[in-house]
């Protein structure tokens, strides 16, 4: 039994044991199990009231951010749904669940993560979210009836229960502070962890080469006059005037297609160059400029040694306008991805081999928590009741608009999840 499966079994056993041992204190509502308490209520009241000025300013900022997230989230899911219907995109959302697996995978609308990873990440999501709802209630002198834990089958969650009647009578600003508090704090936690990621990379990692792509074009198979398999496994396609190259995997993925993507016949593609480029001709290459400088020391027709994470290659450089040309290109990274997860844009290596396992684990865990916190913040602020975003829209407008928005967002979500399930 691998670690992923073992952690899942332990997780299920623990949840079932808790539900059984605490059954007399738990309120069961179908597949929901609720454990309510008032033990931490006085502490939340004290923190919220003692620092009321700070919390009101904090949660007022949360209103602005929350409404912005709601608008952006609705625009995002609307755009992806339109692209999905037209066949240009994949589903925008997935349900994150613990699963008996050792690696994160996505299938049929479900993001399956190892149970141990899910357990480590969930406190970073639930505690700030629910605590913020409680502090917003306390800072606005609104009653907290109870707080506690909730379980949907064996999936745990948490809640803060306000006095709904009192909250309905509260002012618009007070309502919005309470409703936006959870998602805003999830976003704050995510941004703090983004800063931590940058600090971790700056202090304990070093750039480890550069990623690239190979120039390619769309080719109509009717233009192909001959083909052959080369010694390195590549498939060479010849048209009347040009030569193109494909890897066996790329060819197989486009089987029976009349219009296929094929690499241009350039040194990198012809030598089946793969992996992160670490050096060219003995020169380290951690950015596009260093690649250009390294290639400038060679002439067209010369053979150069290129070291990548996959091995060593010796392509013969081509001639492009009188200069040596390898035949690779650098795509501009997504700005948001570069900010949130820079290690997904460019490769890094730990400076210490001894500390590498711990550092890599910490980096991957942080990356997952960031994705979950930001993802949940956006999803929770979608203008659909009973999500917080739906309550925000209702407080700003009225119940009729909130109901119409709920139906709209529900339809968009069903299209996304339906497409994911039947993909």
JSON list of C-alpha atoms in Angstrom, two decimals, residues 224-363:
[
{"chain": "A", "resi": 224, "resn": "UNK", "atom": "CA", "xyz": [2.77, 15.17, -47.72]},
{"chain": "A", "resi": 225, "resn": "UNK", "atom": "CA", "xyz": [4.56, 13.35, -50.54]},
{"chain": "A", "resi": 226, "resn": "UNK", "atom": "CA", "xyz": [6.75, 11.05, -48.42]},
{"chain": "A", "resi": 227, "resn": "UNK", "atom": "CA", "xyz": [7.57, 10.15, -44.84]},
{"chain": "A", "resi": 228, "resn": "UNK", "atom": "CA", "xyz": [10.20, 8.15, -42.98]},
{"chain": "A", "resi": 229, "resn": "UNK", "atom": "CA", "xyz": [11.23, 7.34, -39.43]},
{"chain": "A", "resi": 230, "resn": "UNK", "atom": "CA", "xyz": [14.68, 8.67, -38.50]},
{"chain": "A", "resi": 231, "resn": "UNK", "atom": "CA", "xyz": [17.27, 6.90, -36.35]},
{"chain": "A", "resi": 232, "resn": "UNK", "atom": "CA", "xyz": [16.39, 9.03, -33.31]},
{"chain": "A", "resi": 233, "resn": "UNK", "atom": "CA", "xyz": [12.74, 7.99, -33.59]},
{"chain": "A", "resi": 234, "resn": "UNK", "atom": "CA", "xyz": [11.41, 11.18, -35.17]},
{"chain": "A", "resi": 235, "resn": "UNK", "atom": "CA", "xyz": [9.04, 10.99, -38.11]},
{"chain": "A", "resi": 236, "resn": "UNK", "atom": "CA", "xyz": [10.08, 13.11, -41.10]},
{"chain": "A", "resi": 237, "resn": "UNK", "atom": "CA", "xyz": [7.35, 14.39, -43.41]},
{"chain": "A", "resi": 238, "resn": "UNK", "atom": "CA", "xyz": [8.22, 15.86, -46.80]},
{"chain": "A", "resi": 239, "resn": "UNK", "atom": "CA", "xyz": [6.04, 18.10, -48.91]},
{"chain": "A", "resi": 240, "resn": "UNK", "atom": "CA", "xyz": [6.89, 19.46, -52.35]},
{"chain": "A", "resi": 241, "resn": "UNK", "atom": "CA", "xyz": [9.01, 22.27, -50.89]},
{"chain": "A", "resi": 242, "resn": "UNK", "atom": "CA", "xyz": [9.43, 21.73, -47.14]},
{"chain": "A", "resi": 243, "resn": "UNK", "atom": "CA", "xyz": [10.42, 19.18, -44.51]},
{"chain": "A", "resi": 244, "resn": "UNK", "atom": "CA", "xyz": [8.60, 18.79, -41.19]},
{"chain": "A", "resi": 245, "resn": "UNK", "atom": "CA", "xyz": [9.23, 16.67, -38.10]},
{"chain": "A", "resi": 246, "resn": "UNK", "atom": "CA", "xyz": [7.03, 14.99, -35.50]},
{"chain": "A", "resi": 247, "resn": "UNK", "atom": "CA", "xyz": [7.67, 12.92, -32.43]},
{"chain": "A", "resi": 248, "resn": "UNK", "atom": "CA", "xyz": [5.90, 9.54, -32.39]},
{"chain": "A", "resi": 249, "resn": "UNK", "atom": "CA", "xyz": [3.69, 10.77, -29.52]},
{"chain": "A", "resi": 250, "resn": "UNK", "atom": "CA", "xyz": [2.66, 13.90, -31.42]},
{"chain": "A", "resi": 251, "resn": "UNK", "atom": "CA", "xyz": [1.92, 11.84, -34.52]},
{"chain": "A", "resi": 252, "resn": "UNK", "atom": "CA", "xyz": [-0.14, 9.32, -32.56]},
{"chain": "A", "resi": 253, "resn": "UNK", "atom": "CA", "xyz": [-2.15, 12.09, -30.87]},
{"chain": "A", "resi": 254, "resn": "UNK", "atom": "CA", "xyz": [-3.14, 13.44, -34.30]},
{"chain": "A", "resi": 255, "resn": "UNK", "atom": "CA", "xyz": [-3.91, 10.12, -35.95]},
{"chain": "A", "resi": 256, "resn": "UNK", "atom": "CA", "xyz": [-6.64, 10.33, -38.61]},
{"chain": "A", "resi": 257, "resn": "UNK", "atom": "CA", "xyz": [-6.50, 14.16, -38.60]},
{"chain": "A", "resi": 258, "resn": "UNK", "atom": "CA", "xyz": [-6.24, 15.94, -41.94]},
{"chain": "A", "resi": 259, "resn": "UNK", "atom": "CA", "xyz": [-4.70, 19.08, -40.43]},
{"chain": "A", "resi": 260, "resn": "UNK", "atom": "CA", "xyz": [-1.83, 18.37, -38.04]},
{"chain": "A", "resi": 261, "resn": "UNK", "atom": "CA", "xyz": [0.73, 20.32, -36.03]},
{"chain": "A", "resi": 262, "resn": "UNK", "atom": "CA", "xyz": [4.32, 19.61, -37.08]},
{"chain": "A", "resi": 263, "resn": "UNK", "atom": "CA", "xyz": [7.69, 21.01, -36.09]},
{"chain": "A", "resi": 264, "resn": "UNK", "atom": "CA", "xyz": [9.71, 23.01, -38.57]},
{"chain": "A", "resi": 265, "resn": "UNK", "atom": "CA", "xyz": [12.92, 21.31, -39.75]},
{"chain": "A", "resi": 266, "resn": "UNK", "atom": "CA", "xyz": [15.38, 23.15, -37.50]},
{"chain": "A", "resi": 267, "resn": "UNK", "atom": "CA", "xyz": [18.38, 21.87, -35.48]},
{"chain": "A", "resi": 268, "resn": "UNK", "atom": "CA", "xyz": [16.59, 21.60, -32.12]},
{"chain": "A", "resi": 269, "resn": "UNK", "atom": "CA", "xyz": [13.67, 19.65, -33.56]},
{"chain": "A", "resi": 270, "resn": "UNK", "atom": "CA", "xyz": [15.84, 17.44, -35.79]},
{"chain": "A", "resi": 271, "resn": "UNK", "atom": "CA", "xyz": [17.97, 16.45, -32.79]},
{"chain": "A", "resi": 272, "resn": "UNK", "atom": "CA", "xyz": [14.82, 15.80, -30.72]},
{"chain": "A", "resi": 273, "resn": "UNK", "atom": "CA", "xyz": [15.97, 18.35, -28.14]},
{"chain": "A", "resi": 274, "resn": "UNK", "atom": "CA", "xyz": [14.02, 17.99, -24.91]},
{"chain": "A", "resi": 275, "resn": "UNK", "atom": "CA", "xyz": [14.25, 18.98, -21.27]},
{"chain": "A", "resi": 276, "resn": "UNK", "atom": "CA", "xyz": [15.30, 22.24, -19.67]},
{"chain": "A", "resi": 277, "resn": "UNK", "atom": "CA", "xyz": [18.36, 23.79, -21.34]},
{"chain": "A", "resi": 278, "resn": "UNK", "atom": "CA", "xyz": [21.07, 24.21, -18.69]},
{"chain": "A", "resi": 279, "resn": "UNK", "atom": "CA", "xyz": [24.05, 25.17, -20.84]},
{"chain": "A", "resi": 280, "resn": "UNK", "atom": "CA", "xyz": [25.04, 25.82, -24.44]},
{"chain": "A", "resi": 281, "resn": "UNK", "atom": "CA", "xyz": [28.68, 25.36, -25.38]},
{"chain": "A", "resi": 282, "resn": "UNK", "atom": "CA", "xyz": [29.68, 25.46, -21.72]},
{"chain": "A", "resi": 283, "resn": "UNK", "atom": "CA", "xyz": [27.80, 28.71, -21.02]},
{"chain": "A", "resi": 284, "resn": "UNK", "atom": "CA", "xyz": [25.03, 28.62, -18.39]},
{"chain": "A", "resi": 285, "resn": "UNK", "atom": "CA", "xyz": [21.61, 29.53, -19.77]},
{"chain": "A", "resi": 286, "resn": "UNK", "atom": "CA", "xyz": [19.04, 30.75, -17.27]},
{"chain": "A", "resi": 287, "resn": "UNK", "atom": "CA", "xyz": [17.26, 33.33, -19.43]},
{"chain": "A", "resi": 288, "resn": "UNK", "atom": "CA", "xyz": [16.72, 34.12, -23.14]},
{"chain": "A", "resi": 289, "resn": "UNK", "atom": "CA", "xyz": [19.53, 36.70, -23.21]},
{"chain": "A", "resi": 290, "resn": "UNK", "atom": "CA", "xyz": [22.08, 34.16, -21.94]},
{"chain": "A", "resi": 291, "resn": "UNK", "atom": "CA", "xyz": [20.93, 31.75, -24.68]},
{"chain": "A", "resi": 292, "resn": "UNK", "atom": "CA", "xyz": [21.42, 34.44, -27.32]},
{"chain": "A", "resi": 293, "resn": "UNK", "atom": "CA", "xyz": [24.86, 35.33, -25.95]},
{"chain": "A", "resi": 294, "resn": "UNK", "atom": "CA", "xyz": [25.95, 31.68, -25.91]},
{"chain": "A", "resi": 295, "resn": "UNK", "atom": "CA", "xyz": [24.81, 31.11, -29.50]},
{"chain": "A", "resi": 296, "resn": "UNK", "atom": "CA", "xyz": [26.54, 34.31, -30.65]},
{"chain": "A", "resi": 297, "resn": "UNK", "atom": "CA", "xyz": [29.91, 32.67, -29.96]},
{"chain": "A", "resi": 298, "resn": "UNK", "atom": "CA", "xyz": [29.21, 30.08, -32.68]},
{"chain": "A", "resi": 299, "resn": "UNK", "atom": "CA", "xyz": [28.87, 30.27, -36.43]},
{"chain": "A", "resi": 300, "resn": "UNK", "atom": "CA", "xyz": [26.26, 28.65, -38.70]},
{"chain": "A", "resi": 301, "resn": "UNK", "atom": "CA", "xyz": [27.25, 25.07, -39.52]},
{"chain": "A", "resi": 302, "resn": "UNK", "atom": "CA", "xyz": [29.15, 24.54, -36.27]},
{"chain": "A", "resi": 303, "resn": "UNK", "atom": "CA", "xyz": [28.24, 21.73, -33.90]},
{"chain": "A", "resi": 304, "resn": "UNK", "atom": "CA", "xyz": [27.47, 22.79, -30.33]},
{"chain": "A", "resi": 305, "resn": "UNK", "atom": "CA", "xyz": [27.11, 20.80, -27.13]},
{"chain": "A", "resi": 306, "resn": "UNK", "atom": "CA", "xyz": [23.83, 21.47, -25.33]},
{"chain": "A", "resi": 307, "resn": "UNK", "atom": "CA", "xyz": [23.19, 20.10, -21.86]},
{"chain": "A", "resi": 308, "resn": "UNK", "atom": "CA", "xyz": [19.56, 19.75, -20.78]},
{"chain": "A", "resi": 309, "resn": "UNK", "atom": "CA", "xyz": [17.77, 18.03, -17.93]},
{"chain": "A", "resi": 310, "resn": "UNK", "atom": "CA", "xyz": [17.18, 15.12, -20.34]},
{"chain": "A", "resi": 311, "resn": "UNK", "atom": "CA", "xyz": [20.76, 14.65, -21.55]},
{"chain": "A", "resi": 312, "resn": "UNK", "atom": "CA", "xyz": [23.45, 16.05, -23.84]},
{"chain": "A", "resi": 313, "resn": "UNK", "atom": "CA", "xyz": [22.79, 16.96, -27.47]},
{"chain": "A", "resi": 314, "resn": "UNK", "atom": "CA", "xyz": [25.12, 18.01, -30.31]},
{"chain": "A", "resi": 315, "resn": "UNK", "atom": "CA", "xyz": [23.07, 19.74, -33.01]},
{"chain": "A", "resi": 316, "resn": "UNK", "atom": "CA", "xyz": [24.60, 21.48, -36.01]},
{"chain": "A", "resi": 317, "resn": "UNK", "atom": "CA", "xyz": [23.49, 25.10, -35.96]},
{"chain": "A", "resi": 318, "resn": "UNK", "atom": "CA", "xyz": [21.50, 26.52, -38.87]},
{"chain": "A", "resi": 319, "resn": "UNK", "atom": "CA", "xyz": [21.99, 29.84, -40.62]},
{"chain": "A", "resi": 320, "resn": "UNK", "atom": "CA", "xyz": [19.50, 32.64, -40.04]},
{"chain": "A", "resi": 321, "resn": "UNK", "atom": "CA", "xyz": [20.48, 35.99, -41.49]},
{"chain": "A", "resi": 322, "resn": "UNK", "atom": "CA", "xyz": [24.15, 35.10, -41.13]},
{"chain": "A", "resi": 323, "resn": "UNK", "atom": "CA", "xyz": [23.96, 34.08, -37.46]},
{"chain": "A", "resi": 324, "resn": "UNK", "atom": "CA", "xyz": [23.86, 30.70, -35.75]},
{"chain": "A", "resi": 325, "resn": "UNK", "atom": "CA", "xyz": [20.31, 29.50, -35.15]},
{"chain": "A", "resi": 326, "resn": "UNK", "atom": "CA", "xyz": [19.22, 26.62, -32.91]},
{"chain": "A", "resi": 327, "resn": "UNK", "atom": "CA", "xyz": [15.52, 26.73, -33.71]},
{"chain": "A", "resi": 328, "resn": "UNK", "atom": "CA", "xyz": [13.89, 27.35, -30.35]},
{"chain": "A", "resi": 329, "resn": "UNK", "atom": "CA", "xyz": [11.56, 30.09, -29.16]},
{"chain": "A", "resi": 330, "resn": "UNK", "atom": "CA", "xyz": [10.64, 31.57, -25.81]},
{"chain": "A", "resi": 331, "resn": "UNK", "atom": "CA", "xyz": [7.01, 32.20, -24.98]},
{"chain": "A", "resi": 332, "resn": "UNK", "atom": "CA", "xyz": [6.07, 35.10, -22.75]},
{"chain": "A", "resi": 333, "resn": "UNK", "atom": "CA", "xyz": [4.93, 33.59, -19.44]},
{"chain": "A", "resi": 334, "resn": "UNK", "atom": "CA", "xyz": [1.48, 34.28, -18.06]},
{"chain": "A", "resi": 335, "resn": "UNK", "atom": "CA", "xyz": [1.92, 37.27, -15.74]},
{"chain": "A", "resi": 336, "resn": "UNK", "atom": "CA", "xyz": [-0.48, 35.94, -13.12]},
{"chain": "A", "resi": 337, "resn": "UNK", "atom": "CA", "xyz": [1.14, 32.50, -13.06]},
{"chain": "A", "resi": 338, "resn": "UNK", "atom": "CA", "xyz": [4.59, 34.10, -12.84]},
{"chain": "A", "resi": 339, "resn": "UNK", "atom": "CA", "xyz": [3.43, 36.09, -9.81]},
{"chain": "A", "resi": 340, "resn": "UNK", "atom": "CA", "xyz": [1.59, 33.32, -7.96]},
{"chain": "A", "resi": 341, "resn": "UNK", "atom": "CA", "xyz": [3.74, 30.30, -8.85]},
{"chain": "A", "resi": 342, "resn": "UNK", "atom": "CA", "xyz": [7.06, 31.42, -10.38]},
{"chain": "A", "resi": 343, "resn": "UNK", "atom": "CA", "xyz": [8.44, 27.88, -10.15]},
{"chain": "A", "resi": 344, "resn": "UNK", "atom": "CA", "xyz": [5.83, 26.84, -12.72]},
{"chain": "A", "resi": 345, "resn": "UNK", "atom": "CA", "xyz": [7.17, 29.39, -15.21]},
{"chain": "A", "resi": 346, "resn": "UNK", "atom": "CA", "xyz": [10.90, 28.73, -14.92]},
{"chain": "A", "resi": 347, "resn": "UNK", "atom": "CA", "xyz": [12.88, 25.84, -13.43]},
{"chain": "A", "resi": 348, "resn": "UNK", "atom": "CA", "xyz": [14.61, 26.10, -10.06]},
{"chain": "A", "resi": 349, "resn": "UNK", "atom": "CA", "xyz": [16.92, 23.76, -8.15]},
{"chain": "A", "resi": 350, "resn": "UNK", "atom": "CA", "xyz": [17.51, 23.68, -4.40]},
{"chain": "A", "resi": 351, "resn": "UNK", "atom": "CA", "xyz": [20.94, 25.02, -3.44]},
{"chain": "A", "resi": 352, "resn": "UNK", "atom": "CA", "xyz": [21.34, 22.27, -0.84]},
{"chain": "A", "resi": 353, "resn": "UNK", "atom": "CA", "xyz": [21.00, 18.64, -1.91]},
{"chain": "A", "resi": 354, "resn": "UNK", "atom": "CA", "xyz": [20.56, 17.62, 1.73]},
{"chain": "A", "resi": 355, "resn": "UNK", "atom": "CA", "xyz": [17.64, 20.00, 2.27]},
{"chain": "A", "resi": 356, "resn": "UNK", "atom": "CA", "xyz": [16.16, 19.44, -1.21]},
{"chain": "A", "resi": 357, "resn": "UNK", "atom": "CA", "xyz": [13.45, 16.90, -0.22]},
{"chain": "A", "resi": 358, "resn": "UNK", "atom": "CA", "xyz": [12.16, 19.16, 2.57]},
{"chain": "A", "resi": 359, "resn": "UNK", "atom": "CA", "xyz": [12.34, 22.31, 0.45]},
{"chain": "A", "resi": 360, "resn": "UNK", "atom": "CA", "xyz": [10.61, 20.69, -2.53]},
{"chain": "A", "resi": 361, "resn": "UNK", "atom": "CA", "xyz": [7.87, 19.34, -0.27]},
{"chain": "A", "resi": 362, "resn": "UNK", "atom": "CA", "xyz": [7.36, 22.75, 1.33]},
{"chain": "A", "resi": 363, "resn": "UNK", "atom": "CA", "xyz": [7.25, 24.44, -2.07]}
]
